[in-house]
């Protein structure tokens, strides 16, 4: 099956064809957090979907260059800094660091770059792009000294969101940027400084001010990835006005198609409502960790439903994730016991890898992919119960699992073990480092007695729950 994705722009499933003539390099831009408070797990559903996308592309042999922006200047960050009575940079830095901690906990691969909107190189790029748009009649400075984009001058405006421009109404999101504009839908490229901005502002040809939210992403994306990119991701709430505006202002500058494939993740729901800070019905990662769950359990919960389908977060769902991961943890342990100490390099055809990967080829159909995984676990466990799985087959299943786990990234790490088990594991690692192999063996036996298996690897050791423990 060809790799294909649902393109929001065309509203169709399309075969994936990267811009790279050799077909191996893929550029991805993903909208990152606005650092005015700690991100909630609804935000992380999108980031985990993007992580799954990158890992699957890499599994299929693509070289991915991914950029995720940090929005550290906008109305919310400025208001937060003003209320906290601290400089903007100091206010946003605490939430940047919290975000980096959270993506580590959720095992999300770090993008190649995390550009911040306030970096001077990107401010300069924004000013340059706005000047170009004004020179082409696509933007204007209004009486309030702010600069706006003329949506009536861009014929394709509205094609991503699939709406008729004449039907545009004054929504809260539009009103937020509404000053003395030519059209209700014209959006701010440069906001003139006012007293509420305090010491936040940059000099420009149009006076002191700050960039609008939309131009920030266009500047950072083109500065780091070029005028055209393969994939742009985000949540469905980014489609309008943010991504619609990105297309208009970027293509208005370059005259080229900005993005080849637009991929958007559906909302995370709580009791049937969108999880959001404005509704107050959200959980941060520490909120869920305090309930006794681990980062990988949260990762599994947020990953297990197709990214375009709404996902309802419940504590029952978290328990289901825990049980599912317990089944996954037990499986490779049993396979290793069946494979024995001797590594058998004989290749045996197993279906898991091909089925799993082909499911993800179909617009990242993770639900089908996990279905194949658990069916494989069920069938091989039955075969091992009957003594019908030989060493070569067990080795092949283990290799297939390792390939699958490169995408899922769900295997238990020592930091997520129960405290006592983690302590024994650390002590064993230190004993091996000191070449005290007698103590190392004693600690291994103690772990075995508690139902855990310590397995030495080239990177140290892996500790997993023993089969049947």
PDB file of C-alpha atoms in Angstrom, residues 150-159 162-169 183-186 240 244:
ATOM      1  CA  UNK A 150      -6.233  42.427   2.793  1.00  0.00           C
ATOM      2  CA  UNK A 151      -8.021  39.096   2.488  1.00  0.00           C
ATOM      3  CA  UNK A 152     -10.044  40.374  -0.492  1.00  0.00           C
ATOM      4  CA  UNK A 153      -6.807  40.611  -2.467  1.00  0.00           C
ATOM      5  CA  UNK A 154      -5.962  36.935  -1.967  1.00  0.00           C
ATOM      6  CA  UNK A 155      -8.421  34.841  -4.055  1.00  0.00           C
ATOM      7  CA  UNK A 156      -7.609  31.536  -2.332  1.00  0.00           C
ATOM      8  CA  UNK A 157      -8.385  32.821   1.174  1.00  0.00           C
ATOM      9  CA  UNK A 158     -10.857  30.397   2.768  1.00  0.00           C
ATOM     10  CA  UNK A 159      -9.942  27.305   0.713  1.00  0.00           C
ATOM     11  CA  UNK A 162     -13.653  25.496   3.011  1.00  0.00           C
ATOM     12  CA  UNK A 163     -15.877  28.474   3.637  1.00  0.00           C
ATOM     13  CA  UNK A 164     -17.313  31.259   1.504  1.00  0.00           C
ATOM     14  CA  UNK A 165     -15.598  34.544   2.328  1.00  0.00           C
ATOM     15  CA  UNK A 166     -18.869  36.441   1.933  1.00  0.00           C
ATOM     16  CA  UNK A 167     -20.292  34.455   4.852  1.00  0.00           C
ATOM     17  CA  UNK A 168     -17.556  35.550   7.260  1.00  0.00           C
ATOM     18  CA  UNK A 169     -19.099  36.868  10.454  1.00  0.00           C
ATOM     19  CA  UNK A 183     -12.799  44.272   5.968  1.00  0.00           C
ATOM     20  CA  UNK A 184     -14.010  42.429   9.044  1.00  0.00           C
ATOM     21  CA  UNK A 185     -11.790  39.454   8.177  1.00  0.00           C
ATOM     22  CA  UNK A 186      -8.548  41.399   7.663  1.00  0.00           C
ATOM     23  CA  UNK A 240      -9.097  28.996  10.854  1.00  0.00           C
ATOM     24  CA  UNK A 244      -5.645  30.087   6.641  1.00  0.00           C
TER      25      UNK A 244
END
